[in-house]
Each structure stands twice: as structure tokens, then as C-alpha cells.
Amino acid sequence: MRKSTRALLAAALVLGVAAGPALTPASAATSRSAVRASSPDLSAVIAGLPRADATAALVRVGGTEGSWQGGSGVHDLVTNAPADPAARFRAGSVTKVFTAATVLQLAAEGRIDLDRPARAYLPELIPGRYGTVTVRQLLNHTHGIPAAELPGGTVEEWYANRFAVHTPEELVRSATARPREFRPGTRQHYLNIGYTIAGLIVERVTGDTYEHQVERRILRPLGLRDTYFPGADPEIRGPHNHGYQTMRLDDGSTGLRDVSVWGTTDGWAAGDLVSTTADLERFTRVLFRGGVVRGPLLEEMFTLPKVPDLASGEPAAYSAGLSMKRLGGREVWGKTGGRWGYNAAIASTRDSARTLVYSVNATDAKGQEMNPTALGLMVAAYGLPD
């Protein structure tokens, strides 16, 4: 375990989290069906918001072991009104789970072949140097295609370009014009670009927009009425708690800036979804029970490629749409996401004994390490990493 991760775990423990999976309700949060009433206490993790790392948090725990839900913090730092428990938020890379599920549904219908090269679907867009990259490799991040080049290198520069509109074709051309990072299928490097290409393949084989396909196949059947794709609209429609980011301000000082209005076209099928904790809890529950992707193809979401991570050399941790961590002695599958001002996650044990969904209005949402409040919630729900 890296030193920085140990430091975050220590911070989580200071927030009131111990090394076991039990949960209890408290006055700081709304609760139902208390789960094994003993320490640690999820409400202790989110108590005292806003603080330096987060201004609000919304949490739902479910599954056969019991359920709990709560919230803390403020709607915004101007009025200090309480956080809206039904607020929408940017789900970031949780979007990838929806994209992977859509691709796997199309694979089940025989319209996409996971072992077929992506170039076979998009010959005018994918150059020959990436001609062997398969659809499966796009989904499990073993494709070797580098990230697209986007303007800016600091949060302040990215903020200045927050209204820039990017097309998925533009992102793919930028990425595939660069040399490959490794031979496809030999390493894993988590990036957005594979899912951008996957979204374009969905459009090519269906003759429909990616967004409408996800809506028709997942959002509408599951009744996820507060989940939507914003397109080029930089605002979050409907009720939402404001997101803030630590950065250099106009007067040269460092402080919090409201970043609730920020375009997400750079994410698209990899990271632009807006949702709620209630919608994501329902999606997680149905997904893990086989109600979104059915039959053998569901196993693609729970199968890790047997290759090392490009940077660390450790075993691959990402499957098609999900990732896996061992927490509290058991496998926990799920996906985190981060956009400026917002962290989100879905997680579950494979048997759906315990699910976790959270939205944390993190002030370091695109940081290199996991936000302390978000980490505290994960540890409180499942236990410490093995």
C-alpha cells in the first residue's frame, strides 16, 4: 500500500471510521432499517460538513444486510442552506458502467462482437496502427491508445476552458494520432478514450445516438427519471448542491470557486452522466442481480484481464465497466467518478449483500488520491483494504 493511501486511511479513521463493516444511524442523517447497530458509524464520516475536503455528501447503503441513507453539508456556501438529499450531481466515470452495459447488451444481440477490432466498426476513424484493438480491450482498458490532448495543464487553465465543446470524433482523432502506449492486450491503463470509441461504435451499429440508446435500454426500463446526459449544456438541470474546487482565485489567493457550471463534452460516453443517489442505487441493485446485462455477458463485468497495470505493475483492477477492490475480507465491485466539484461512486459485493452509493461535493475532485470523505465512506461500508 502506498504511503499516500495509508495517510488517507489514517484521515478516515480520524473522521470516525473503524475497520469493520457495521453501520449505525445518527441524527446527522436520515436512516431506515439500521444495519447491525455498532461502530463504525457512516454518519460520523459525513458529520461536520462543510470542511476543507468537501462541502456536502449524500449516501445510500442497501442490500440483504440492511439499509441506511443520510446526508450532510450545505446546498451552497452563500446561503449555507442544508444540502438537498434528492440533489442531482455529476457522476463522472460512473458513466462507464452504463456504456459498458449498453455495449454488452448489443453484444448479446449479435450486433457487436467483443473480439472484433474497433477499426472494423469505425474504419474511417481508427488508423491502421490501432487496427488490432478489440472492443473488449476498449472496455477493459487494455487497448494501448493514449489519452486525447486537451488544452490546459492546471485546474485554473481547465477552468478557463470549461465551456469548450469537444466532439467524440475530435477526441478520437487526437488520441489515435499519437503512438500507442503498449501492444494491445499486454497492459492496462485506465483512460477515457476507450469508452469514447465504444460510444461511437454504439452509434454506428444502431444508427442512433449513444444517449438515446442508453435511455431506451437502461434509464427508461429502470425508471431512472433523474438521470440524464447533459450534452453541451454546462449546467446541471433541476435541484443540485453546488460543487466547489480549490484553486487560485482572481486576487491571487487560493480558495474555493463554485464550479457547478462546467461543460462535460470531454467526457461524453466516458464521464458526462448526471444522476442521483436514488437512481444509482436502483441501477446498481438491478445490474448486480442480472437485470441489465443478462447471461454469460454479465461475467465480462466481473472478469479482470490477466495483465499488469501500466504504471504500478500490479494486477489489473478494471473489468468491462467496473473495478474491484478487496475490502474487509471480501471482493467489492463498483466504479468511482470525479468531475470538478463532484465525486460519486457505486459499489456492491457480488452477491448484493451490501451496496453503497455516494455523492461527495469534493473540493479536490480531480486529485491524484481519493478524497478523505469518500474514502471514509468506502471503509465504513466495507472495511479496510486487505
mmCIF file of C-alpha atoms in Angstrom:
data_model
loop_
_atom_site.group_PDB
_atom_site.id
_atom_site.type_symbol
_atom_site.label_atom_id
_atom_site.label_comp_id
_atom_site.label_asym_id
_atom_site.label_seq_id
_atom_site.Cartn_x
_atom_site.Cartn_y
_atom_site.Cartn_z
ATOM 1 C CA MET A 1 0.000 0.000 0.000
ATOM 2 C CA ARG A 2 1.388 3.393 -0.964
ATOM 3 C CA LYS A 3 2.267 5.864 1.752
ATOM 4 C CA SER A 4 -0.275 8.389 0.468
ATOM 5 C CA THR A 5 -3.048 5.786 0.673
ATOM 6 C CA ARG A 6 -2.057 4.935 4.239
ATOM 7 C CA ALA A 7 -2.251 8.629 5.070
ATOM 8 C CA LEU A 8 -5.769 8.851 3.675
ATOM 9 C CA LEU A 9 -6.815 5.797 5.650
ATOM 10 C CA ALA A 10 -5.479 7.463 8.763
ATOM 11 C CA ALA A 11 -7.550 10.527 7.931
ATOM 12 C CA ALA A 12 -10.604 8.329 7.503
ATOM 13 C CA LEU A 13 -10.035 6.802 10.913
ATOM 14 C CA VAL A 14 -9.808 10.273 12.431
ATOM 15 C CA LEU A 15 -13.218 11.001 10.867
ATOM 16 C CA GLY A 16 -14.669 8.222 12.986
ATOM 17 C CA VAL A 17 -14.278 5.157 10.792
ATOM 18 C CA ALA A 18 -13.085 1.836 12.163
ATOM 19 C CA ALA A 19 -12.055 -1.329 10.359
ATOM 20 C CA GLY A 20 -15.354 -3.211 10.302
ATOM 21 C CA PRO A 21 -18.417 -3.191 8.052
ATOM 22 C CA ALA A 22 -21.210 -2.450 10.542
ATOM 23 C CA LEU A 23 -23.348 0.690 10.211
ATOM 24 C CA THR A 24 -25.487 2.768 12.532
ATOM 25 C CA PRO A 25 -27.843 5.698 12.001
ATOM 26 C CA ALA A 26 -27.422 9.041 13.761
ATOM 27 C CA SER A 27 -29.111 12.429 13.948
ATOM 28 C CA ALA A 28 -26.782 13.835 11.293
ATOM 29 C CA ALA A 29 -28.508 11.690 8.696
ATOM 30 C CA THR A 30 -31.836 10.165 7.769
ATOM 31 C CA SER A 31 -31.893 6.400 8.208
ATOM 32 C CA ARG A 32 -34.029 3.322 7.641
ATOM 33 C CA SER A 33 -33.569 -0.297 8.752
ATOM 34 C CA ALA A 34 -30.407 0.163 10.772
ATOM 35 C CA VAL A 35 -27.660 -2.246 9.770
ATOM 36 C CA ARG A 36 -26.123 -4.069 12.750
ATOM 37 C CA ALA A 37 -26.085 -1.148 15.155
ATOM 38 C CA SER A 38 -22.463 -0.834 16.248
ATOM 39 C CA SER A 39 -19.311 1.082 15.320
ATOM 40 C CA PRO A 40 -18.256 2.311 12.802
ATOM 41 C CA ASP A 41 -20.860 4.914 12.014
ATOM 42 C CA LEU A 42 -21.337 6.229 8.486
ATOM 43 C CA SER A 43 -22.922 9.357 9.875
ATOM 44 C CA ALA A 44 -19.660 10.132 11.689
ATOM 45 C CA VAL A 45 -17.837 10.201 8.344
ATOM 46 C CA ILE A 46 -20.092 12.908 6.932
ATOM 47 C CA ALA A 47 -20.699 14.807 10.180
ATOM 48 C CA GLY A 48 -19.294 18.318 10.344
ATOM 49 C CA LEU A 49 -19.601 19.170 6.649
ATOM 50 C CA PRO A 50 -18.689 21.513 5.133
ATOM 51 C CA ARG A 51 -14.983 21.141 5.841
ATOM 52 C CA ALA A 52 -11.774 21.542 3.856
ATOM 53 C CA ASP A 53 -12.168 18.489 1.626
ATOM 54 C CA ALA A 54 -15.942 18.508 0.999
ATOM 55 C CA THR A 55 -18.986 20.756 1.294
ATOM 56 C CA ALA A 56 -21.746 18.109 1.171
ATOM 57 C CA ALA A 57 -22.316 14.360 0.962
ATOM 58 C CA LEU A 58 -25.279 12.109 0.164
ATOM 59 C CA VAL A 59 -25.076 8.381 0.965
ATOM 60 C CA ARG A 60 -27.187 5.255 0.461
ATOM 61 C CA VAL A 61 -26.370 1.752 1.663
ATOM 62 C CA GLY A 62 -28.585 -1.191 0.736
ATOM 63 C CA GLY A 63 -28.615 -4.927 0.174
ATOM 64 C CA THR A 64 -29.631 -8.015 2.078
ATOM 65 C CA GLU A 65 -27.596 -6.961 5.128
ATOM 66 C CA GLY A 66 -29.828 -3.925 5.665
ATOM 67 C CA SER A 67 -30.111 -0.335 4.506
ATOM 68 C CA TRP A 68 -29.142 3.179 5.574
ATOM 69 C CA GLN A 69 -29.259 6.577 3.980
ATOM 70 C CA GLY A 70 -28.112 10.004 5.023
ATOM 71 C CA GLY A 71 -26.787 13.373 4.012
ATOM 72 C CA SER A 72 -24.809 16.248 5.440
ATOM 73 C CA GLY A 73 -23.371 19.609 4.456
ATOM 74 C CA VAL A 74 -24.768 22.579 2.586
ATOM 75 C CA HIS A 75 -26.540 23.329 -0.652
ATOM 76 C CA ASP A 76 -24.104 26.182 -1.274
ATOM 77 C CA LEU A 77 -21.589 28.294 0.635
ATOM 78 C CA VAL A 78 -23.500 31.542 0.100
ATOM 79 C CA THR A 79 -26.790 30.679 1.798
ATOM 80 C CA ASN A 80 -25.474 27.729 3.876
ATOM 81 C CA ALA A 81 -28.866 26.089 3.366
ATOM 82 C CA PRO A 82 -28.867 22.348 4.143
ATOM 83 C CA ALA A 83 -27.839 20.002 1.359
ATOM 84 C CA ASP A 84 -30.741 18.752 -0.744
ATOM 85 C CA PRO A 85 -30.996 14.965 -0.153
ATOM 86 C CA ALA A 86 -32.564 14.433 -3.604
ATOM 87 C CA ALA A 87 -29.991 16.526 -5.449
ATOM 88 C CA ARG A 88 -28.636 15.675 -8.864
ATOM 89 C CA PHE A 89 -24.864 15.591 -9.315
ATOM 90 C CA ARG A 90 -22.212 14.851 -11.900
ATOM 91 C CA ALA A 91 -21.467 11.127 -11.747
ATOM 92 C CA GLY A 92 -18.249 11.296 -13.787
ATOM 93 C CA SER A 93 -16.796 7.924 -14.718
ATOM 94 C CA VAL A 94 -19.750 6.032 -13.264
ATOM 95 C CA THR A 95 -20.985 6.751 -16.797
ATOM 96 C CA LYS A 96 -18.644 3.981 -17.986
ATOM 97 C CA VAL A 97 -20.805 1.341 -16.282
ATOM 98 C CA PHE A 98 -23.809 2.457 -18.349
ATOM 99 C CA THR A 99 -21.713 2.474 -21.525
ATOM 100 C CA ALA A 100 -20.274 -0.987 -20.881
ATOM 101 C CA ALA A 101 -23.746 -2.358 -20.119
ATOM 102 C CA THR A 102 -25.098 -0.943 -23.380
ATOM 103 C CA VAL A 103 -22.238 -2.436 -25.409
ATOM 104 C CA LEU A 104 -22.729 -5.811 -23.705
ATOM 105 C CA GLN A 105 -26.451 -5.737 -24.467
ATOM 106 C CA LEU A 106 -25.632 -5.151 -28.126
ATOM 107 C CA ALA A 107 -23.126 -7.995 -27.961
ATOM 108 C CA ALA A 108 -25.854 -10.267 -26.606
ATOM 109 C CA GLU A 109 -27.985 -9.283 -29.611
ATOM 110 C CA GLY A 110 -25.163 -10.181 -32.013
ATOM 111 C CA ARG A 111 -24.746 -6.580 -33.169
ATOM 112 C CA ILE A 112 -21.302 -6.118 -31.570
ATOM 113 C CA ASP A 113 -18.562 -8.740 -31.416
ATOM 114 C CA LEU A 114 -16.299 -8.124 -28.412
ATOM 115 C CA ASP A 115 -13.381 -9.841 -30.188
ATOM 116 C CA ARG A 116 -13.765 -7.841 -33.386
ATOM 117 C CA PRO A 117 -11.373 -4.910 -33.975
ATOM 118 C CA ALA A 118 -12.827 -1.488 -33.267
ATOM 119 C CA ARG A 119 -11.494 -0.414 -36.667
ATOM 120 C CA ALA A 120 -13.950 -2.809 -38.327
ATOM 121 C CA TYR A 121 -16.775 -0.627 -36.990
ATOM 122 C CA LEU A 122 -15.055 2.753 -37.453
ATOM 123 C CA PRO A 123 -12.612 2.302 -40.369
ATOM 124 C CA GLU A 124 -12.544 5.998 -41.219
ATOM 125 C CA LEU A 125 -11.660 6.995 -37.661
ATOM 126 C CA ILE A 126 -9.352 4.299 -36.253
ATOM 127 C CA PRO A 127 -5.982 4.247 -38.095
ATOM 128 C CA GLY A 128 -4.069 1.122 -39.021
ATOM 129 C CA ARG A 129 -1.651 1.431 -36.093
ATOM 130 C CA TYR A 130 -4.592 0.571 -33.842
ATOM 131 C CA GLY A 131 -6.095 -1.953 -36.220
ATOM 132 C CA THR A 132 -5.882 -4.899 -33.787
ATOM 133 C CA VAL A 133 -7.570 -3.189 -30.808
ATOM 134 C CA THR A 134 -10.743 -5.121 -29.990
ATOM 135 C CA VAL A 135 -13.984 -3.903 -28.478
ATOM 136 C CA ARG A 136 -13.285 -5.939 -25.337
ATOM 137 C CA GLN A 137 -9.929 -4.161 -24.964
ATOM 138 C CA LEU A 138 -11.694 -0.790 -25.211
ATOM 139 C CA LEU A 139 -13.929 -1.784 -22.289
ATOM 140 C CA ASN A 140 -11.215 -3.205 -20.019
ATOM 141 C CA HIS A 141 -8.591 -0.518 -20.720
ATOM 142 C CA THR A 142 -6.043 -2.836 -22.333
ATOM 143 C CA HIS A 143 -6.150 -1.112 -25.752
ATOM 144 C CA GLY A 144 -2.920 0.911 -25.565
ATOM 145 C CA ILE A 145 -4.466 4.059 -27.059
ATOM 146 C CA PRO A 146 -3.227 7.199 -25.260
ATOM 147 C CA ALA A 147 -5.444 9.987 -23.959
ATOM 148 C CA ALA A 148 -6.618 12.755 -26.236
ATOM 149 C CA GLU A 149 -4.722 16.009 -25.930
ATOM 150 C CA LEU A 150 -6.842 18.694 -24.297
ATOM 151 C CA PRO A 151 -5.864 22.322 -23.615
ATOM 152 C CA GLY A 152 -4.575 23.202 -20.171
ATOM 153 C CA GLY A 153 -2.292 21.710 -17.582
ATOM 154 C CA THR A 154 -3.614 23.189 -14.329
ATOM 155 C CA VAL A 155 -7.048 23.447 -12.754
ATOM 156 C CA GLU A 156 -7.010 27.197 -13.417
ATOM 157 C CA GLU A 157 -6.349 26.634 -17.130
ATOM 158 C CA TRP A 158 -9.016 23.947 -17.313
ATOM 159 C CA TYR A 159 -11.453 26.309 -15.597
ATOM 160 C CA ALA A 160 -10.718 28.966 -18.234
ATOM 161 C CA ASN A 161 -11.648 26.378 -20.913
ATOM 162 C CA ARG A 162 -14.670 24.994 -19.063
ATOM 163 C CA PHE A 163 -17.121 25.932 -21.808
ATOM 164 C CA ALA A 164 -15.102 24.427 -24.660
ATOM 165 C CA VAL A 165 -17.118 21.914 -26.702
ATOM 166 C CA HIS A 166 -15.405 18.740 -27.891
ATOM 167 C CA THR A 167 -16.816 16.166 -30.283
ATOM 168 C CA PRO A 168 -16.060 12.475 -29.682
ATOM 169 C CA GLU A 169 -14.592 12.220 -33.196
ATOM 170 C CA GLU A 170 -12.203 15.068 -32.381
ATOM 171 C CA LEU A 171 -11.081 13.296 -29.204
ATOM 172 C CA VAL A 172 -10.512 10.001 -31.012
ATOM 173 C CA ARG A 173 -8.525 11.632 -33.818
ATOM 174 C CA SER A 174 -6.330 13.409 -31.276
ATOM 175 C CA ALA A 175 -5.660 10.201 -29.334
ATOM 176 C CA THR A 176 -5.061 7.880 -32.277
ATOM 177 C CA ALA A 177 -2.669 10.340 -33.949
ATOM 178 C CA ARG A 178 -0.223 9.582 -31.130
ATOM 179 C CA PRO A 179 1.991 6.483 -30.730
ATOM 180 C CA ARG A 180 0.443 3.611 -28.821
ATOM 181 C CA GLU A 181 1.389 3.178 -25.177
ATOM 182 C CA PHE A 182 1.789 -0.592 -25.384
ATOM 183 C CA ARG A 183 0.856 -3.563 -27.532
ATOM 184 C CA PRO A 184 -2.927 -4.113 -27.145
ATOM 185 C CA GLY A 185 -3.820 -6.749 -24.591
ATOM 186 C CA THR A 186 -0.487 -6.684 -22.717
ATOM 187 C CA ARG A 187 -1.038 -3.930 -20.119
ATOM 188 C CA GLN A 188 -3.877 -1.994 -18.518
ATOM 189 C CA HIS A 189 -4.071 1.799 -18.417
ATOM 190 C CA TYR A 190 -7.297 3.365 -17.189
ATOM 191 C CA LEU A 191 -8.305 6.171 -19.570
ATOM 192 C CA ASN A 192 -11.468 7.698 -21.023
ATOM 193 C CA ILE A 193 -10.636 7.217 -24.686
ATOM 194 C CA GLY A 194 -11.678 3.558 -24.925
ATOM 195 C CA TYR A 195 -15.182 4.472 -23.819
ATOM 196 C CA THR A 196 -15.375 7.392 -26.222
ATOM 197 C CA ILE A 197 -14.685 4.935 -29.047
ATOM 198 C CA ALA A 198 -17.172 2.445 -27.560
ATOM 199 C CA GLY A 199 -19.870 5.145 -27.578
ATOM 200 C CA LEU A 200 -19.203 5.800 -31.270
ATOM 201 C CA ILE A 201 -19.448 2.078 -32.010
ATOM 202 C CA VAL A 202 -22.853 2.028 -30.301
ATOM 203 C CA GLU A 203 -23.955 4.811 -32.627
ATOM 204 C CA ARG A 204 -22.537 3.095 -35.709
ATOM 205 C CA VAL A 205 -24.211 -0.287 -35.166
ATOM 206 C CA THR A 206 -27.578 1.131 -34.071
ATOM 207 C CA GLY A 207 -27.866 4.152 -36.361
ATOM 208 C CA ASP A 208 -28.977 6.035 -33.252
ATOM 209 C CA THR A 209 -27.382 8.378 -30.747
ATOM 210 C CA TYR A 210 -25.458 6.892 -27.841
ATOM 211 C CA GLU A 211 -27.573 8.875 -25.395
ATOM 212 C CA HIS A 212 -30.869 7.600 -26.763
ATOM 213 C CA GLN A 213 -29.648 4.016 -26.735
ATOM 214 C CA VAL A 214 -28.726 4.246 -23.034
ATOM 215 C CA GLU A 215 -32.032 5.924 -22.292
ATOM 216 C CA ARG A 216 -34.028 3.286 -24.186
ATOM 217 C CA ARG A 217 -32.113 0.307 -22.811
ATOM 218 C CA ILE A 218 -31.396 1.352 -19.221
ATOM 219 C CA LEU A 219 -32.777 4.670 -17.987
ATOM 220 C CA ARG A 220 -36.374 4.195 -19.100
ATOM 221 C CA PRO A 221 -36.800 0.481 -18.230
ATOM 222 C CA LEU A 222 -35.346 1.030 -14.749
ATOM 223 C CA GLY A 223 -37.323 4.232 -14.127
ATOM 224 C CA LEU A 224 -34.204 6.375 -13.637
ATOM 225 C CA ARG A 225 -36.085 9.627 -14.120
ATOM 226 C CA ASP A 226 -33.452 11.913 -12.589
ATOM 227 C CA THR A 227 -30.570 10.564 -14.677
ATOM 228 C CA TYR A 228 -29.686 12.231 -17.958
ATOM 229 C CA PHE A 229 -26.917 13.205 -20.365
ATOM 230 C CA PRO A 230 -26.272 16.970 -20.413
ATOM 231 C CA GLY A 231 -24.769 17.201 -23.899
ATOM 232 C CA ALA A 232 -23.249 20.630 -24.434
ATOM 233 C CA ASP A 233 -25.242 22.191 -21.572
ATOM 234 C CA PRO A 234 -22.730 23.137 -18.833
ATOM 235 C CA GLU A 235 -25.412 23.481 -16.159
ATOM 236 C CA ILE A 236 -26.980 20.766 -14.010
ATOM 237 C CA ARG A 237 -30.718 20.762 -14.597
ATOM 238 C CA GLY A 238 -33.003 20.570 -11.584
ATOM 239 C CA PRO A 239 -32.094 20.607 -7.883
ATOM 240 C CA HIS A 240 -28.390 20.160 -7.148
ATOM 241 C CA ASN A 241 -25.904 21.007 -4.434
ATOM 242 C CA HIS A 242 -23.151 23.315 -5.620
ATOM 243 C CA GLY A 243 -19.702 21.935 -6.310
ATOM 244 C CA TYR A 244 -16.548 23.807 -5.285
ATOM 245 C CA GLN A 245 -12.914 23.398 -6.242
ATOM 246 C CA THR A 246 -9.781 24.633 -4.503
ATOM 247 C CA MET A 247 -7.816 26.799 -6.943
ATOM 248 C CA ARG A 248 -6.108 30.142 -7.399
ATOM 249 C CA LEU A 249 -8.669 32.936 -7.348
ATOM 250 C CA ASP A 250 -8.718 36.222 -9.282
ATOM 251 C CA ASP A 251 -6.985 38.105 -6.476
ATOM 252 C CA GLY A 252 -4.082 35.640 -6.455
ATOM 253 C CA SER A 253 -5.122 33.862 -3.274
ATOM 254 C CA THR A 254 -6.035 30.179 -3.078
ATOM 255 C CA GLY A 255 -9.607 29.349 -2.150
ATOM 256 C CA LEU A 256 -12.839 27.712 -3.212
ATOM 257 C CA ARG A 257 -14.515 28.576 -6.500
ATOM 258 C CA ASP A 258 -18.037 27.493 -7.429
ATOM 259 C CA VAL A 259 -17.577 25.078 -10.341
ATOM 260 C CA SER A 260 -21.147 23.807 -10.620
ATOM 261 C CA VAL A 261 -21.412 25.172 -14.171
ATOM 262 C CA TRP A 262 -18.809 23.340 -16.259
ATOM 263 C CA GLY A 263 -19.077 21.637 -19.636
ATOM 264 C CA THR A 264 -18.512 17.875 -19.818
ATOM 265 C CA THR A 265 -18.225 17.172 -23.550
ATOM 266 C CA ASP A 266 -14.654 15.967 -22.992
ATOM 267 C CA GLY A 267 -16.158 13.050 -21.039
ATOM 268 C CA TRP A 268 -19.184 12.033 -23.149
ATOM 269 C CA ALA A 269 -19.691 8.240 -23.008
ATOM 270 C CA ALA A 270 -16.828 8.004 -20.519
ATOM 271 C CA GLY A 271 -17.978 10.563 -17.968
ATOM 272 C CA ASP A 272 -20.773 13.081 -18.546
ATOM 273 C CA LEU A 273 -23.769 11.471 -16.782
ATOM 274 C CA VAL A 274 -25.867 13.425 -14.245
ATOM 275 C CA SER A 275 -27.791 11.351 -11.687
ATOM 276 C CA THR A 276 -28.970 10.999 -8.078
ATOM 277 C CA THR A 277 -28.103 8.568 -5.305
ATOM 278 C CA ALA A 278 -31.589 7.032 -5.516
ATOM 279 C CA ASP A 279 -31.273 6.364 -9.247
ATOM 280 C CA LEU A 280 -27.760 4.965 -8.954
ATOM 281 C CA GLU A 281 -28.766 2.717 -6.061
ATOM 282 C CA ARG A 282 -31.561 1.226 -8.158
ATOM 283 C CA PHE A 283 -29.239 0.816 -11.148
ATOM 284 C CA THR A 284 -26.613 -0.932 -9.005
ATOM 285 C CA ARG A 285 -29.138 -3.292 -7.449
ATOM 286 C CA VAL A 286 -30.641 -4.335 -10.788
ATOM 287 C CA LEU A 287 -27.265 -4.572 -12.532
ATOM 288 C CA PHE A 288 -25.712 -6.899 -9.960
ATOM 289 C CA ARG A 289 -28.798 -9.118 -9.991
ATOM 290 C CA GLY A 290 -28.513 -9.615 -13.745
ATOM 291 C CA GLY A 291 -31.388 -7.366 -14.754
ATOM 292 C CA VAL A 292 -29.420 -5.049 -17.065
ATOM 293 C CA VAL A 293 -26.874 -7.353 -18.691
ATOM 294 C CA ARG A 294 -28.106 -10.930 -18.739
ATOM 295 C CA GLY A 295 -26.469 -14.314 -19.059
ATOM 296 C CA PRO A 296 -22.792 -15.025 -19.773
ATOM 297 C CA LEU A 297 -22.008 -11.482 -20.911
ATOM 298 C CA LEU A 298 -22.596 -10.218 -17.379
ATOM 299 C CA GLU A 299 -19.393 -12.068 -16.446
ATOM 300 C CA GLU A 300 -17.441 -9.602 -18.604
ATOM 301 C CA MET A 301 -18.162 -7.019 -15.910
ATOM 302 C CA PHE A 302 -16.694 -9.295 -13.225
ATOM 303 C CA THR A 303 -13.648 -10.557 -15.108
ATOM 304 C CA LEU A 304 -10.303 -8.817 -14.694
ATOM 305 C CA PRO A 305 -7.799 -9.138 -17.535
ATOM 306 C CA LYS A 306 -4.674 -11.047 -16.526
ATOM 307 C CA VAL A 307 -2.223 -8.249 -17.310
ATOM 308 C CA PRO A 308 -0.296 -5.759 -15.160
ATOM 309 C CA ASP A 309 -1.175 -2.113 -14.648
ATOM 310 C CA LEU A 310 0.996 0.073 -16.870
ATOM 311 C CA ALA A 311 2.205 2.405 -14.111
ATOM 312 C CA SER A 312 2.361 0.247 -10.983
ATOM 313 C CA GLY A 313 2.929 -3.220 -12.371
ATOM 314 C CA GLU A 314 0.254 -4.540 -10.003
ATOM 315 C CA PRO A 315 -2.502 -6.861 -11.299
ATOM 316 C CA ALA A 316 -5.208 -5.211 -13.407
ATOM 317 C CA ALA A 317 -8.097 -3.844 -11.341
ATOM 318 C CA TYR A 318 -10.589 -2.851 -14.085
ATOM 319 C CA SER A 319 -13.045 -5.064 -15.923
ATOM 320 C CA ALA A 320 -15.636 -4.043 -18.503
ATOM 321 C CA GLY A 321 -17.198 -1.057 -16.746
ATOM 322 C CA LEU A 322 -16.318 -1.921 -13.150
ATOM 323 C CA SER A 323 -13.283 -2.214 -10.902
ATOM 324 C CA MET A 324 -12.559 -4.476 -7.950
ATOM 325 C CA LYS A 325 -11.029 -3.917 -4.518
ATOM 326 C CA ARG A 326 -10.765 -6.305 -1.604
ATOM 327 C CA LEU A 327 -12.207 -4.560 1.449
ATOM 328 C CA GLY A 328 -12.983 -6.106 4.808
ATOM 329 C CA GLY A 329 -12.059 -9.571 3.573
ATOM 330 C CA ARG A 330 -14.323 -9.681 0.523
ATOM 331 C CA GLU A 331 -14.423 -8.501 -3.070
ATOM 332 C CA VAL A 332 -16.171 -5.197 -3.651
ATOM 333 C CA TRP A 333 -17.021 -4.304 -7.259
ATOM 334 C CA GLY A 334 -18.035 -0.864 -8.434
ATOM 335 C CA LYS A 335 -16.976 2.380 -10.055
ATOM 336 C CA THR A 336 -15.959 5.799 -8.833
ATOM 337 C CA GLY A 337 -16.252 9.023 -10.790
ATOM 338 C CA GLY A 338 -14.966 12.556 -10.486
ATOM 339 C CA ARG A 339 -15.810 15.850 -12.149
ATOM 340 C CA TRP A 340 -14.758 19.226 -10.836
ATOM 341 C CA GLY A 341 -16.591 19.760 -7.536
ATOM 342 C CA TYR A 342 -18.154 16.284 -7.504
ATOM 343 C CA ASN A 343 -17.122 12.747 -6.540
ATOM 344 C CA ALA A 344 -19.500 9.810 -6.952
ATOM 345 C CA ALA A 345 -19.401 6.037 -6.595
ATOM 346 C CA ILE A 346 -21.433 2.875 -6.871
ATOM 347 C CA ALA A 347 -20.252 -0.333 -5.192
ATOM 348 C CA SER A 348 -21.523 -3.750 -4.197
ATOM 349 C CA THR A 349 -20.446 -7.163 -3.104
ATOM 350 C CA ARG A 350 -21.034 -9.650 -5.889
ATOM 351 C CA ASP A 351 -23.948 -11.225 -4.000
ATOM 352 C CA SER A 352 -25.578 -7.805 -3.411
ATOM 353 C CA ALA A 353 -25.306 -8.288 0.351
ATOM 354 C CA ARG A 354 -24.182 -4.676 0.655
ATOM 355 C CA THR A 355 -24.430 -1.866 -1.872
ATOM 356 C CA LEU A 356 -23.050 1.645 -1.487
ATOM 357 C CA VAL A 357 -23.801 4.790 -3.483
ATOM 358 C CA TYR A 358 -22.481 8.209 -2.600
ATOM 359 C CA SER A 359 -22.119 11.709 -3.913
ATOM 360 C CA VAL A 360 -19.456 13.846 -2.243
ATOM 361 C CA ASN A 361 -19.113 17.501 -3.180
ATOM 362 C CA ALA A 362 -15.346 17.258 -3.038
ATOM 363 C CA THR A 363 -13.089 20.296 -3.241
ATOM 364 C CA ASP A 364 -10.303 18.125 -4.676
ATOM 365 C CA ALA A 365 -12.463 16.090 -7.029
ATOM 366 C CA LYS A 366 -9.769 15.509 -9.649
ATOM 367 C CA GLY A 367 -6.925 14.943 -7.210
ATOM 368 C CA GLN A 368 -4.388 12.133 -7.506
ATOM 369 C CA GLU A 369 -5.604 10.469 -4.318
ATOM 370 C CA MET A 370 -9.063 9.518 -3.106
ATOM 371 C CA ASN A 371 -10.965 12.240 -1.279
ATOM 372 C CA PRO A 372 -10.824 11.627 2.514
ATOM 373 C CA THR A 373 -14.599 11.792 2.983
ATOM 374 C CA ALA A 374 -15.208 9.448 0.038
ATOM 375 C CA LEU A 375 -12.556 7.055 1.316
ATOM 376 C CA GLY A 376 -14.079 7.164 4.797
ATOM 377 C CA LEU A 377 -17.450 6.165 3.387
ATOM 378 C CA MET A 378 -15.981 3.219 1.490
ATOM 379 C CA VAL A 379 -14.111 1.968 4.554
ATOM 380 C CA ALA A 380 -17.130 2.456 6.824
ATOM 381 C CA ALA A 381 -19.343 0.469 4.468
ATOM 382 C CA TYR A 382 -16.978 -2.423 3.744
ATOM 383 C CA GLY A 383 -13.916 -2.316 5.997
ATOM 384 C CA LEU A 384 -10.219 -1.644 5.471
ATOM 385 C CA PRO A 385 -8.336 -2.866 2.381
ATOM 386 C CA ASP A 386 -6.970 -6.396 2.779
#
